[in-house]
C-alpha positions in Angstrom: 0.0 0.0 0.0 1.4 3.4 -1.0 1.6 6.3 1.5 -1.2 8.0 -0.4 -3.4 4.9 0.0 -2.5 4.7 3.7 -3.4 8.4 4.1 -6.7 7.9 2.4 -7.6 4.9 4.6 -6.7 6.9 7.7 -8.8 9.9 6.5 -11.7 7.6 5.8 -11.5 6.1 9.3 -11.2 9.5 11.0 -14.2 10.8 9.1 -16.3 7.8 9.9 -15.3 8.0 13.6 -15.6 11.8 13.7 -12.1 11.8 15.3 -9.3 14.3 14.9 -5.6 13.3 14.7 -2.5 15.5 14.5 -0.4 16.0 11.4 2.5 14.4 13.3 0.6 11.3 14.3 -0.7 10.7 10.8 2.7 11.6 9.1 4.4 8.9 11.3 1.9 6.3 10.2 2.3 7.0 6.5 6.1 7.5 6.6 5.9 11.0 5.2 7.3 14.3 6.5 4.7 16.2 8.5 5.3 19.4 6.6 4.4 17.7 3.3 1.6 15.4 4.5 -1.3 17.3 3.0 0.5 18.8 0.0 -1.7 18.7 -3.1 -4.8 17.8 -1.2 -7.9 20.1 -1.0 -9.0 22.0 2.1 -12.3 20.3 2.5 -14.5 18.5 5.1 -12.8 15.1 4.6 -9.3 16.4 5.0 -10.1 18.6 8.0 -9.8 15.7 10.5 -6.0 16.1 10.4 -5.2 19.0 12.7 -2.4 21.0 14.3 -1.3 19.8 17.8 -1.2 23.4 19.0 -4.7 24.4 18.0 -6.7 21.2 17.4 -7.7 22.7 14.0 -6.5 22.1 10.5 -4.0 24.6 9.2 -5.1 27.0 6.5 -8.8 26.1 6.6 -11.6 28.6 6.7 -14.7 27.9 8.8 -16.7 26.5 5.8 -13.8 24.2 4.9 -14.0 22.3 8.2 -16.4 19.5 8.8 -19.3 20.6 10.9 -18.7 17.8 13.5 -14.9 18.6 13.8 -15.1 19.6 17.4 -17.7 17.0 18.4 -15.0 15.0 20.3 -12.7 16.8 22.6 -9.9 14.2 22.2 -7.2 14.6 19.5 -5.0 11.6 18.7 -1.6 13.3 19.0 0.8 10.4 18.8 1.4 7.6 16.2 0.7 5.1 19.0 -2.6 6.6 19.9 -3.6 6.7 16.3 -2.5 3.1 15.7 -4.4 1.9 18.8 -7.5 3.8 17.8 -7.4 2.3 14.3 -6.7 -1.2 15.6 -9.2 -1.4 18.4 -12.2 0.2 16.7 -13.6 3.6 16.8 -15.7 4.9 19.7 
């Protein structure tokens, strides 16, 4: 599976589970530098689940670009291990 395919699978899972994860956590899982993780991808609802560790929000997104349920869950998966566990053990 390519890093783009892994990223798409993670995005799909995050959206289904209405769960945010940090750029760093996701970048680690797909073996891609955090800085370039979202390069070439649109600023839309699906991609807004990947967020900044500092703000809990996606970088460079306007209010209408973010999914309406983005802040539904207060928890943000901030490490690769948290993301891996969440993906492996089902989404709450």
